Tab-separated table of C-alpha atoms and ligand atoms in Angstrom:
chain	number	residue	atom	x	y	z
A	1	UNK	CA	0.000	0.000	0.000
A	2	UNK	CA	1.326	3.437	-0.833
A	3	UNK	CA	1.327	5.805	2.110
A	4	UNK	CA	-0.565	9.080	1.694
A	5	UNK	CA	0.626	12.021	3.742
A	6	UNK	CA	4.293	11.417	4.442
A	7	UNK	CA	5.142	14.743	6.002
A	8	UNK	CA	6.587	14.880	9.498
A	9	UNK	CA	4.285	16.877	11.766
A	10	UNK	CA	5.291	20.329	13.021
A	11	UNK	CA	7.032	20.118	16.366
A	12	UNK	CA	8.429	16.652	15.601
A	13	UNK	CA	11.064	15.898	18.215
A	14	UNK	CA	14.276	15.239	16.268
A	15	UNK	CA	17.330	14.561	18.374
A	16	UNK	CA	19.557	11.988	20.010
A	17	UNK	CA	19.497	9.623	22.978
A	18	UNK	CA	22.070	8.592	25.576
A	19	UNK	CA	22.269	6.907	28.981
A	20	UNK	CA	24.083	8.334	32.010
A	21	UNK	CA	26.271	5.309	32.672
A	22	UNK	CA	27.467	5.085	29.057
A	23	UNK	CA	28.841	8.610	28.741
A	24	UNK	CA	28.985	10.641	31.940
A	25	UNK	CA	32.015	9.041	33.571
A	26	UNK	CA	32.886	10.754	36.897
A	27	UNK	CA	31.601	7.618	38.577
A	28	UNK	CA	32.504	8.735	42.080
A	29	UNK	CA	32.149	12.496	41.718
A	30	UNK	CA	30.099	14.675	44.041
A	31	UNK	CA	28.803	11.886	46.240
A	32	UNK	CA	27.723	9.443	43.542
A	33	UNK	CA	27.303	5.852	44.734
A	34	UNK	CA	28.216	2.702	42.824
A	35	UNK	CA	25.769	1.332	40.294
A	36	UNK	CA	25.347	-1.998	38.546
A	37	UNK	CA	27.181	-0.539	35.510
A	38	UNK	CA	30.155	0.319	37.726
A	39	UNK	CA	30.681	-3.392	38.360
A	40	UNK	CA	29.891	-4.575	34.811
A	41	UNK	CA	33.177	-4.012	32.970
A	42	UNK	CA	32.220	-6.294	30.097
A	43	UNK	CA	28.739	-4.990	29.439
A	44	UNK	CA	25.217	-5.971	30.345
A	45	UNK	CA	25.234	-9.459	28.859
A	46	UNK	CA	28.135	-10.611	31.056
A	47	UNK	CA	28.465	-11.400	34.767
A	48	UNK	CA	29.422	-8.529	37.102
A	49	UNK	CA	32.829	-8.166	38.733
A	50	UNK	CA	32.248	-7.057	42.318
A	51	UNK	CA	35.962	-6.931	43.069
A	52	UNK	CA	36.224	-4.110	40.510
A	53	UNK	CA	39.603	-5.397	39.423
A	54	UNK	CA	38.867	-5.355	35.711
A	55	UNK	CA	39.288	-2.148	33.779
A	56	UNK	CA	35.897	-0.514	33.344
A	57	UNK	CA	35.300	1.973	30.522
A	58	UNK	CA	32.044	3.180	32.080
A	59	UNK	CA	33.949	4.730	34.979
A	60	UNK	CA	35.248	7.549	32.809
A	61	UNK	CA	32.774	7.246	29.906
A	62	UNK	CA	33.488	10.142	27.547
A	63	UNK	CA	33.562	12.544	30.489
A	64	UNK	CA	30.237	14.100	29.548
A	65	UNK	CA	29.917	15.045	33.229
A	66	UNK	CA	32.517	17.747	32.672
A	67	UNK	CA	32.097	18.354	28.958
A	68	UNK	CA	28.310	18.535	28.652
A	69	UNK	CA	28.247	22.221	27.691
A	70	UNK	CA	30.589	21.651	24.773
A	71	UNK	CA	28.604	18.575	23.682
A	72	UNK	CA	25.203	20.219	23.991
A	73	UNK	CA	26.488	23.122	21.898
A	74	UNK	CA	27.282	20.594	19.160
A	75	UNK	CA	23.797	19.056	19.438
A	76	UNK	CA	22.369	22.568	19.162
A	77	UNK	CA	24.462	23.169	16.070
A	78	UNK	CA	22.816	20.134	14.497
A	79	UNK	CA	19.464	21.707	15.360
A	80	UNK	CA	18.337	19.132	17.950
A	81	UNK	CA	14.780	19.681	19.132
A	82	UNK	CA	15.086	17.046	21.862
A	83	UNK	CA	17.761	15.268	23.854
A	84	UNK	CA	16.978	12.040	25.638
A	85	UNK	CA	19.195	11.236	28.609
A	86	UNK	CA	18.871	9.288	31.831
A	87	UNK	CA	19.395	10.250	35.431
A	88	UNK	CA	22.046	8.210	37.225
A	89	UNK	CA	20.002	7.028	40.199
A	90	UNK	CA	23.205	6.836	42.253
A	91	UNK	CA	23.936	10.543	41.826
A	92	UNK	CA	20.621	11.322	43.506
A	93	UNK	CA	20.375	8.432	45.978
A	94	UNK	CA	23.878	6.913	46.239
A	95	UNK	CA	22.729	3.656	47.855
A	96	UNK	CA	19.156	3.839	46.661
A	97	UNK	CA	17.477	3.711	50.072
A	98	UNK	CA	18.237	7.167	51.480
A	99	UNK	CA	15.266	9.377	52.226
A	100	UNK	CA	16.985	12.650	51.315
A	101	UNK	CA	18.514	13.222	47.885
A	102	UNK	CA	22.113	14.216	47.213
A	103	UNK	CA	21.922	17.903	46.342
A	104	UNK	CA	25.073	17.898	44.226
A	105	UNK	CA	23.662	15.198	41.979
A	106	UNK	CA	20.443	17.119	41.452
A	107	UNK	CA	22.400	20.278	40.772
A	108	UNK	CA	24.295	18.577	37.944
A	109	UNK	CA	21.074	17.663	36.139
A	110	UNK	CA	19.560	21.056	36.921
A	111	UNK	CA	22.482	22.754	35.193
A	112	UNK	CA	22.405	20.364	32.295
A	113	UNK	CA	18.675	20.866	31.768
A	114	UNK	CA	19.138	24.644	31.862
A	115	UNK	CA	21.866	24.305	29.269
A	116	UNK	CA	19.507	22.331	27.004
A	117	UNK	CA	16.693	24.843	27.452
A	118	UNK	CA	19.071	27.695	26.681
A	119	UNK	CA	19.494	26.062	23.259
A	120	UNK	CA	15.754	25.360	22.886
A	121	UNK	CA	16.300	21.628	23.202
A	122	UNK	CA	13.490	19.721	24.905
A	123	UNK	CA	14.841	17.460	27.698
A	124	UNK	CA	13.486	13.897	27.574
A	125	UNK	CA	14.286	11.922	30.703
A	126	UNK	CA	14.608	8.189	31.174
A	127	UNK	CA	14.212	7.791	34.914
A	128	UNK	CA	16.125	4.500	35.059
A	129	UNK	CA	18.468	3.280	32.352
A	130	UNK	CA	20.670	0.298	33.219
A	131	UNK	CA	22.333	1.658	36.353
A	132	UNK	CA	20.416	0.955	39.506
A	133	UNK	CA	22.247	1.482	42.801
A	134	UNK	CA	24.433	-1.425	43.830
A	135	UNK	CA	23.216	-0.879	47.393
A	136	UNK	CA	19.753	-2.015	46.317
A	137	UNK	CA	21.232	-5.195	44.868
A	138	UNK	CA	23.394	-6.035	47.871
A	139	UNK	CA	20.999	-5.091	50.647
A	140	UNK	CA	17.642	-5.922	49.122
A	141	UNK	CA	18.227	-8.438	46.313
A	142	UNK	CA	17.185	-6.009	43.584
A	143	UNK	CA	13.736	-5.753	42.064
A	144	UNK	CA	12.506	-9.111	43.341
A	145	UNK	CA	12.085	-7.251	46.637
A	146	UNK	CA	8.880	-5.218	46.879
A	147	UNK	CA	10.681	-2.536	48.886
A	148	UNK	CA	12.253	-1.333	45.644
A	149	UNK	CA	8.925	0.181	44.631
A	150	UNK	CA	9.126	2.677	47.476
A	151	UNK	CA	12.739	3.594	46.717
A	152	UNK	CA	11.954	4.129	43.053
A	153	UNK	CA	8.862	6.147	43.970
A	154	UNK	CA	10.995	8.454	46.103
A	155	UNK	CA	13.507	8.803	43.273
A	156	UNK	CA	10.850	9.564	40.643
A	157	UNK	CA	8.981	12.006	42.880
A	158	UNK	CA	12.210	13.895	43.574
A	159	UNK	CA	12.801	14.334	39.836
A	160	UNK	CA	9.235	15.392	39.010
A	161	UNK	CA	9.293	18.003	41.772
A	162	UNK	CA	12.724	19.335	40.964
A	163	UNK	CA	12.282	19.599	37.188
A	164	UNK	CA	8.667	20.757	37.227
A	165	UNK	CA	7.980	23.315	34.517
A	166	UNK	CA	11.260	22.575	32.724
A	167	UNK	CA	10.892	18.901	31.746
A	168	UNK	CA	7.711	17.469	30.249
A	169	UNK	CA	8.769	14.140	28.752
A	170	UNK	CA	9.694	11.126	30.855
A	171	UNK	CA	10.076	7.366	30.435
A	172	UNK	CA	9.926	5.131	33.485
A	173	UNK	CA	12.344	2.267	32.668
A	174	UNK	CA	14.630	1.888	29.682
A	175	UNK	CA	13.843	-1.271	27.701
A	176	UNK	CA	11.848	-2.722	30.557
A	177	UNK	CA	11.847	-6.096	28.791
A	178	UNK	CA	15.625	-6.305	29.258
A	179	UNK	CA	14.859	-7.752	32.673
A	180	UNK	CA	14.407	-11.172	31.069
A	181	UNK	CA	17.538	-10.919	28.893
A	182	UNK	CA	19.975	-9.275	31.312
A	183	UNK	CA	18.499	-9.742	34.829
A	184	UNK	CA	21.390	-8.107	36.678
A	185	UNK	CA	21.279	-4.921	34.633
A	186	UNK	CA	17.513	-4.856	34.228
A	187	UNK	CA	16.600	-5.765	37.777
A	188	UNK	CA	19.687	-6.154	39.950
A	189	UNK	CA	18.939	-9.860	40.083
A	190	UNK	CA	21.525	-12.530	40.803
A	191	UNK	CA	20.281	-16.105	40.826
A	192	UNK	CA	21.115	-18.569	43.545
A	193	UNK	CA	23.666	-21.087	42.178
A	194	UNK	CA	23.506	-19.117	38.945
A	195	UNK	CA	20.334	-20.924	37.936
A	196	UNK	CA	17.743	-18.805	36.138
A	197	UNK	CA	14.604	-18.468	38.199
A	198	UNK	CA	11.524	-17.381	36.267
A	199	UNK	CA	9.488	-16.878	39.426
A	200	UNK	CA	11.925	-14.144	40.536
A	201	UNK	CA	11.847	-12.525	37.119
A	202	UNK	CA	8.065	-12.278	36.938
A	203	UNK	CA	7.922	-11.027	40.502
A	204	UNK	CA	10.512	-8.353	39.702
A	205	UNK	CA	8.599	-7.395	36.554
A	206	UNK	CA	5.452	-6.964	38.628
A	207	UNK	CA	7.289	-4.650	41.015
A	208	UNK	CA	8.569	-2.604	38.089
A	209	UNK	CA	5.076	-2.395	36.600
A	210	UNK	CA	3.699	-1.121	39.906
A	211	UNK	CA	6.606	1.331	40.282
A	212	UNK	CA	6.087	2.551	36.724
A	213	UNK	CA	2.349	3.078	37.276
A	214	UNK	CA	3.081	4.944	40.495
A	215	UNK	CA	5.502	7.192	38.619
A	216	UNK	CA	2.814	7.900	36.014
A	217	UNK	CA	0.373	8.747	38.817
A	218	UNK	CA	2.766	10.998	40.735
A	219	UNK	CA	4.122	12.613	37.586
A	220	UNK	CA	0.612	13.580	36.509
A	221	UNK	CA	-0.323	14.800	39.986
A	222	UNK	CA	2.731	17.042	40.150
A	223	UNK	CA	2.195	18.434	36.672
A	224	UNK	CA	-0.797	17.427	34.565
A	225	UNK	CA	1.074	18.383	31.388
A	226	UNK	CA	3.797	15.766	31.979
A	227	UNK	CA	3.949	13.096	29.260
A	228	UNK	CA	5.119	9.810	30.712
A	229	UNK	CA	5.853	6.837	28.520
A	230	UNK	CA	7.007	3.259	28.707
A	231	UNK	CA	10.090	2.128	26.809
A	232	UNK	CA	10.566	-1.304	25.254
A	233	UNK	CA	13.305	-2.838	23.128
A	234	UNK	CA	11.197	-3.766	20.107
A	235	UNK	CA	11.992	-7.159	18.688
A	236	UNK	CA	9.844	-7.663	15.616
A	237	UNK	CA	9.814	-11.353	14.677
A	238	UNK	CA	9.057	-12.829	11.243
A	239	UNK	CA	7.985	-16.421	10.672
A	240	UNK	CA	10.743	-18.237	8.822
A	241	UNK	CA	8.206	-19.754	6.435
A	242	UNK	CA	4.496	-19.687	5.701
A	243	UNK	CA	4.133	-22.832	7.779
A	244	UNK	CA	1.347	-22.029	10.281
A	245	UNK	CA	3.453	-23.228	13.206
A	246	UNK	CA	6.216	-20.780	12.246
A	247	UNK	CA	3.690	-17.959	12.241
A	248	UNK	CA	2.561	-18.848	15.717
A	249	UNK	CA	6.151	-19.142	16.904
A	250	UNK	CA	6.782	-15.597	15.642
A	251	UNK	CA	3.662	-14.308	17.364
A	252	UNK	CA	4.685	-15.982	20.639
A	253	UNK	CA	8.157	-14.533	20.349
A	254	UNK	CA	6.753	-11.023	19.840
A	255	UNK	CA	4.517	-11.400	22.859
A	256	UNK	CA	7.571	-11.824	25.090
A	257	UNK	CA	8.301	-8.171	24.349
A	258	UNK	CA	4.794	-6.837	23.909
A	259	UNK	CA	3.604	-8.218	27.221
A	260	UNK	CA	5.504	-5.359	28.862
A	261	UNK	CA	3.876	-2.593	26.842
A	262	UNK	CA	0.551	-4.454	27.108
A	263	UNK	CA	0.611	-4.109	30.887
A	264	UNK	CA	1.944	-0.548	30.872
A	265	UNK	CA	-0.311	0.715	28.118
A	266	UNK	CA	-3.508	-1.311	28.495
A	267	UNK	CA	-3.254	-1.527	32.258
A	268	UNK	CA	-3.778	-5.234	32.847
A	269	UNK	CA	-2.075	-8.604	32.574
A	270	UNK	CA	-3.144	-10.257	29.302
A	271	UNK	CA	-4.761	-13.682	29.389
A	272	UNK	CA	-1.961	-15.201	27.314
A	273	UNK	CA	0.473	-14.322	30.100
A	274	UNK	CA	-1.746	-15.588	32.887
A	275	UNK	CA	-2.150	-18.911	31.043
A	276	UNK	CA	1.577	-19.143	30.580
A	277	UNK	CA	2.265	-18.486	34.256
A	278	UNK	CA	-0.251	-21.105	35.296
A	279	UNK	CA	1.402	-23.625	33.028
A	280	UNK	CA	4.801	-22.837	34.535
A	281	UNK	CA	3.461	-22.967	38.080
A	282	UNK	CA	4.392	-19.341	38.742
A	283	UNK	CA	2.338	-17.178	41.079
A	284	UNK	CA	3.002	-13.460	41.262
A	285	UNK	CA	2.583	-12.045	44.763
A	286	UNK	CA	0.414	-8.959	44.523
A	287	UNK	CA	-0.943	-6.568	47.094
A	288	UNK	CA	-4.413	-5.182	47.252
A	289	UNK	CA	-4.694	-2.182	45.000
A	290	UNK	CA	-1.899	-3.222	42.604
A	291	UNK	CA	-4.211	-4.131	39.740
A	292	UNK	CA	-6.284	-0.947	40.129
A	293	UNK	CA	-3.110	1.113	40.137
A	294	UNK	CA	-1.992	-0.501	36.857
A	295	UNK	CA	-5.415	0.010	35.348
A	296	UNK	CA	-5.702	3.660	36.391
A	297	UNK	CA	-2.218	4.807	35.449
A	298	UNK	CA	-1.374	3.724	31.950
A	299	UNK	CA	1.352	5.455	29.947
A	300	UNK	CA	0.789	8.470	27.694
A	301	UNK	CA	2.949	7.220	24.849
A	302	UNK	CA	4.932	4.195	23.709
A	303	UNK	CA	8.681	4.741	23.610
A	304	UNK	CA	10.792	2.091	21.943
A	305	UNK	CA	14.190	1.264	20.522
A	306	UNK	CA	14.565	-0.318	17.115
A	307	UNK	CA	17.801	-1.728	15.739
A	308	UNK	CA	16.948	-4.971	13.994
A	309	UNK	CA	14.373	-7.688	13.420
A	310	UNK	CA	14.295	-11.388	14.283
A	311	UNK	CA	13.092	-14.642	12.742
A	312	UNK	CA	11.360	-17.572	14.413
A	313	UNK	CA	11.341	-21.081	13.009
A	314	UNK	CA	10.069	-24.378	14.325
A	315	UNK	CA	12.394	-26.385	12.076
A	316	UNK	CA	15.206	-28.041	14.056
A	317	UNK	CA	17.724	-27.455	11.246
A	318	UNK	CA	17.364	-23.685	11.603
A	319	UNK	CA	18.169	-23.592	15.266
A	320	UNK	CA	21.921	-23.643	14.532
A	321	UNK	CA	21.804	-20.705	12.139
A	322	UNK	CA	21.713	-18.125	14.877
A	323	UNK	CA	22.656	-14.521	14.406
A	324	UNK	CA	23.844	-12.100	17.047
A	325	UNK	CA	21.499	-9.382	18.189
A	326	UNK	CA	20.517	-6.720	20.631
A	327	UNK	CA	19.857	-8.659	23.860
A	328	UNK	CA	18.653	-11.691	21.969
A	329	UNK	CA	19.897	-14.008	19.245
A	330	UNK	CA	17.654	-15.291	16.470
A	331	UNK	CA	17.495	-17.380	13.330
A	332	UNK	CA	19.291	-15.764	10.393
A	333	UNK	CA	17.146	-13.893	7.898
A	334	UNK	CA	18.390	-14.670	4.368
A	335	UNK	CA	16.998	-11.378	3.021
A	336	UNK	CA	18.935	-9.064	5.314
A	337	UNK	CA	22.481	-7.747	5.643
A	338	UNK	CA	24.094	-7.502	9.051
A	339	UNK	CA	26.112	-4.847	10.851
A	340	UNK	CA	29.711	-5.542	11.879
A	341	UNK	CA	28.271	-6.803	15.178
A	342	UNK	CA	25.876	-9.187	13.417
A	343	UNK	CA	22.701	-7.153	13.998
A	344	UNK	CA	20.437	-7.629	10.989
A	345	UNK	CA	19.608	-4.352	9.283
A	346	UNK	CA	15.935	-4.024	8.439
A	347	UNK	CA	14.518	-0.543	7.757
A	348	UNK	CA	11.162	-1.865	6.508
A	349	UNK	CA	10.796	-3.622	9.856
A	350	UNK	CA	10.638	-0.195	11.492
A	351	UNK	CA	7.538	0.676	9.460
A	352	UNK	CA	6.031	-2.657	10.457
A	353	UNK	CA	6.799	-2.138	14.149
A	354	UNK	CA	5.270	1.341	14.078
A	355	UNK	CA	2.088	-0.034	12.540
A	356	UNK	CA	2.039	-3.026	14.883
A	357	UNK	CA	2.377	-0.885	18.016
A	358	UNK	CA	-0.087	1.756	16.863
A	359	UNK	CA	-2.689	-0.838	15.848
A	360	UNK	CA	-2.318	-2.413	19.273
A	361	UNK	CA	-2.382	0.660	21.514
A	362	UNK	CA	-3.615	3.674	19.504
A	363	UNK	CA	-1.200	5.844	21.470
A	364	UNK	CA	1.500	8.129	20.080
A	365	UNK	CA	4.842	6.456	19.474
A	366	UNK	CA	8.264	7.866	20.272
A	367	UNK	CA	11.211	6.192	18.522
A	368	UNK	CA	13.809	6.866	21.181
A	369	UNK	CA	16.673	4.702	19.872
A	370	UNK	CA	17.824	3.647	16.433
A	371	UNK	CA	21.252	3.615	14.863
A	372	UNK	CA	24.227	1.737	13.493
A	373	UNK	CA	27.112	0.629	15.675
A	374	UNK	CA	30.195	0.595	13.445
A	375	UNK	CA	33.973	0.916	13.468
A	376	UNK	CA	34.937	4.453	12.414
A	377	UNK	CA	38.227	5.703	11.092
A	378	UNK	CA	39.258	9.236	11.978
A	379	UNK	CA	41.104	10.755	9.021
A	380	UNK	CA	41.962	14.435	8.561
A	381	UNK	CA	39.858	15.329	11.570
A	382	UNK	CA	36.673	13.666	10.369
A	383	UNK	CA	35.015	10.329	9.573
A	384	UNK	CA	33.478	9.503	6.197
A	385	UNK	CA	30.594	7.538	7.667
A	386	UNK	CA	28.371	7.085	4.625
A	387	UNK	CA	27.370	3.656	5.967
A	388	UNK	CA	25.795	5.376	9.001
A	389	UNK	CA	24.038	7.961	6.839
A	390	UNK	CA	22.661	5.172	4.633
A	391	UNK	CA	21.396	3.237	7.633
A	392	UNK	CA	19.691	6.229	9.224
A	393	UNK	CA	18.309	7.524	5.941
A	394	UNK	CA	16.683	4.182	5.150
A	395	UNK	CA	15.097	4.003	8.602
A	396	UNK	CA	13.841	7.590	8.521
A	397	UNK	CA	12.306	6.940	5.103
A	398	UNK	CA	10.368	3.998	6.537
A	399	UNK	CA	9.330	6.024	9.579
A	400	UNK	CA	7.993	8.624	7.154
A	401	UNK	CA	5.966	5.946	5.398
A	402	UNK	CA	4.562	4.836	8.758
A	403	UNK	CA	3.381	8.401	9.333
A	404	UNK	CA	1.707	8.177	5.934
A	405	UNK	CA	0.078	4.942	7.086
A	406	UNK	CA	-1.617	6.999	9.787
A	407	UNK	CA	0.691	6.210	12.693
A	408	UNK	CA	1.133	9.035	15.188
A	409	UNK	CA	4.850	9.512	15.887
A	410	UNK	CA	6.058	12.203	18.294
A	411	UNK	CA	9.745	12.117	17.643
A	412	UNK	CA	12.926	10.304	16.731
A	413	UNK	CA	16.076	10.356	18.846
A	414	UNK	CA	18.861	8.346	17.240
A	415	UNK	CA	21.041	6.359	19.603
A	416	UNK	CA	24.374	7.804	20.720
A	417	UNK	CA	24.582	11.102	18.777
A	418	UNK	CA	28.048	11.331	20.282
A	419	UNK	CA	30.201	8.182	20.552
A	420	UNK	CA	29.739	6.476	23.913
A	421	UNK	CA	30.469	3.172	25.635
A	422	UNK	CA	28.323	0.365	24.234
A	423	UNK	CA	25.879	-1.392	26.536
A	424	UNK	CA	26.059	-4.993	25.417
A	425	UNK	CA	29.834	-5.233	25.039
A	426	UNK	CA	31.262	-2.233	26.928
A	427	UNK	CA	33.514	-0.997	24.162
A	428	UNK	CA	34.231	2.256	22.384
A	429	UNK	CA	35.186	0.569	19.164
A	430	UNK	CA	31.487	0.303	18.371
A	431	UNK	CA	30.395	3.833	17.552
A	432	UNK	CA	27.018	5.367	16.798
A	433	UNK	CA	27.736	9.095	16.867
A	434	UNK	CA	27.556	12.059	14.539
A	435	UNK	CA	30.378	13.265	16.764
A	436	UNK	CA	33.557	11.227	17.049
A	437	UNK	CA	35.208	10.995	20.459
A	438	UNK	CA	38.919	10.315	20.533
A	439	UNK	CA	38.902	7.566	23.117
A	440	UNK	CA	39.385	3.847	22.496
A	441	UNK	CA	38.247	0.672	24.206
A	442	UNK	CA	41.387	0.676	26.363
A	443	UNK	CA	40.499	4.158	27.572
A	444	UNK	CA	43.288	5.831	25.629
A	445	UNK	CA	42.908	9.056	23.667
A	446	UNK	CA	42.519	12.802	24.069
A	447	UNK	CA	38.724	12.731	24.493
A	448	UNK	CA	38.548	15.425	21.851
A	449	UNK	CA	35.369	15.700	19.769
A	450	UNK	CA	35.303	15.714	15.933
A	451	UNK	CA	32.364	16.132	13.553
A	452	UNK	CA	31.754	13.178	11.256
A	453	UNK	CA	30.240	13.487	7.783
A	454	UNK	CA	26.896	12.436	9.253
A	455	UNK	CA	26.905	15.575	11.445
A	456	UNK	CA	26.036	17.900	8.568
A	457	UNK	CA	23.730	15.330	7.058
A	458	UNK	CA	21.610	15.061	10.237
A	459	UNK	CA	21.602	18.846	10.558
A	460	UNK	CA	20.049	19.041	7.096
A	461	UNK	CA	17.501	16.350	7.940
A	462	UNK	CA	16.356	18.289	10.989
A	463	UNK	CA	16.284	21.719	9.352
A	464	UNK	CA	14.147	20.339	6.522
A	465	UNK	CA	11.928	18.489	9.052
A	466	UNK	CA	12.775	15.175	7.424
A	467	UNK	CA	12.183	16.299	3.814
A	468	UNK	CA	15.816	16.427	2.709
A	469	UNK	CA	17.290	13.025	3.387
B	1	BGP	C1	19.911	-0.508	23.745
B	1	BGP	C2	20.200	0.252	25.016
B	1	BGP	C3	21.228	1.311	24.909
B	1	BGP	C4	22.249	1.132	23.827
B	1	BGP	C5	21.780	0.415	22.595
B	1	BGP	C6	22.857	-0.041	21.652
B	1	BGP	O1	19.531	-1.797	24.039
B	1	BGP	O2	19.045	0.853	25.536
B	1	BGP	O3	21.711	1.600	26.190
B	1	BGP	O4	23.507	0.946	24.221
B	1	BGP	O5	20.975	-0.672	22.874
B	1	BGP	O6	23.441	-1.206	22.139
B	1	BGP	P1	25.001	-1.381	22.228
B	1	BGP	O7	25.482	-0.217	23.007
B	1	BGP	O8	25.240	-2.660	22.907
B	1	BGP	O9	25.488	-1.364	20.831
């Protein structure tokens, strides 16, 4: 079907997205406590190192903590309308369970937000993005403990109060579905004897759902104009063949992701999940009022990341043809090319995901992560990153078509507008930015910033509101 109106709406939020732990550095500055990222030197898919003996790139990041003014000026030069960033929980509540916030931590974000507003850039906050306080892991066992809801509530309330009138867009948990793929990062969960325990995971998910709904409630009470969204890592799955069983396998695979946005957007646990839990003998402990809270405080918009698509097959011979991926591996798709990290590039899939999510929820969508992780070569003070431009261009074209399909999209913040430490593999070799940072995976380099070719390209995209790609 040919899309009709493919114009981006006025006020479309073009920009970039980052996470505190992947770029700020200054991991012990101004009273900051240790987070899960501070003990994850190899990235979120690998076991933590509590001894902190291994070199950890996150500790220094790209020193955004001290260089944010310079970096924001570059974002402004590209014409950013929005900047998505997260608050390091440990800057505000170093151990997670304090009752009073750390003023110096709040001051840092205050200043940064003012800097964004000075440049007319809309701040978009992810309340929690992959760096919960280590204190909450060690002393409470992470999100499987119901007490975490109260700590998170205190954290979220502090932010809403402090940033009232200056910040309108929030997301409660980054890629909330990561809990099932990287339990330590997503929920501070360590399993006894290392054995995966689904009961703990579902219990932790319930606590996060309740915490998220509470944040929506409080955020709206503090300022009715606040827009509070969920955020999922979208994982569109195709059936390998037209075999009916493959189709159902793909649908089941998709539900593992969509169950999160189902609860946060529709406000109740879907029957397919309840049946599944019963089959597995899992009972979620709930308190009176939990289900009403979920029902009454659904999200305002659906935030999601999109990097690649997946394939599901029931044929045993396909199970060995796995491809790498963001948080999850899948069967190889013969129609797609892959990035240098094996993530299958699928721009059309973005149009499909937009339609799928909009059909399901009828709520505005916010594409808050998309991009190509690649090895860049700095030559003559720049990087000729046509491969990145091609990737982004193809995805933006498909997003445009989705708008023509009738999907309401609020904005697009590409991942890592400035090079930062990768989440899955904790390296700086994998770069996403329009701005090159002279720092390598061993932590060597001047930390100087350089504009890549894609810098001017993205500037043009924004100034033409997506018309000149
Ligand atoms: C998402 C995370 C981000 C980000 C991105 C790219 O899953 O929300 O934090 O890092 O993936 O992944 P990576 O950094 O592993 O390339």
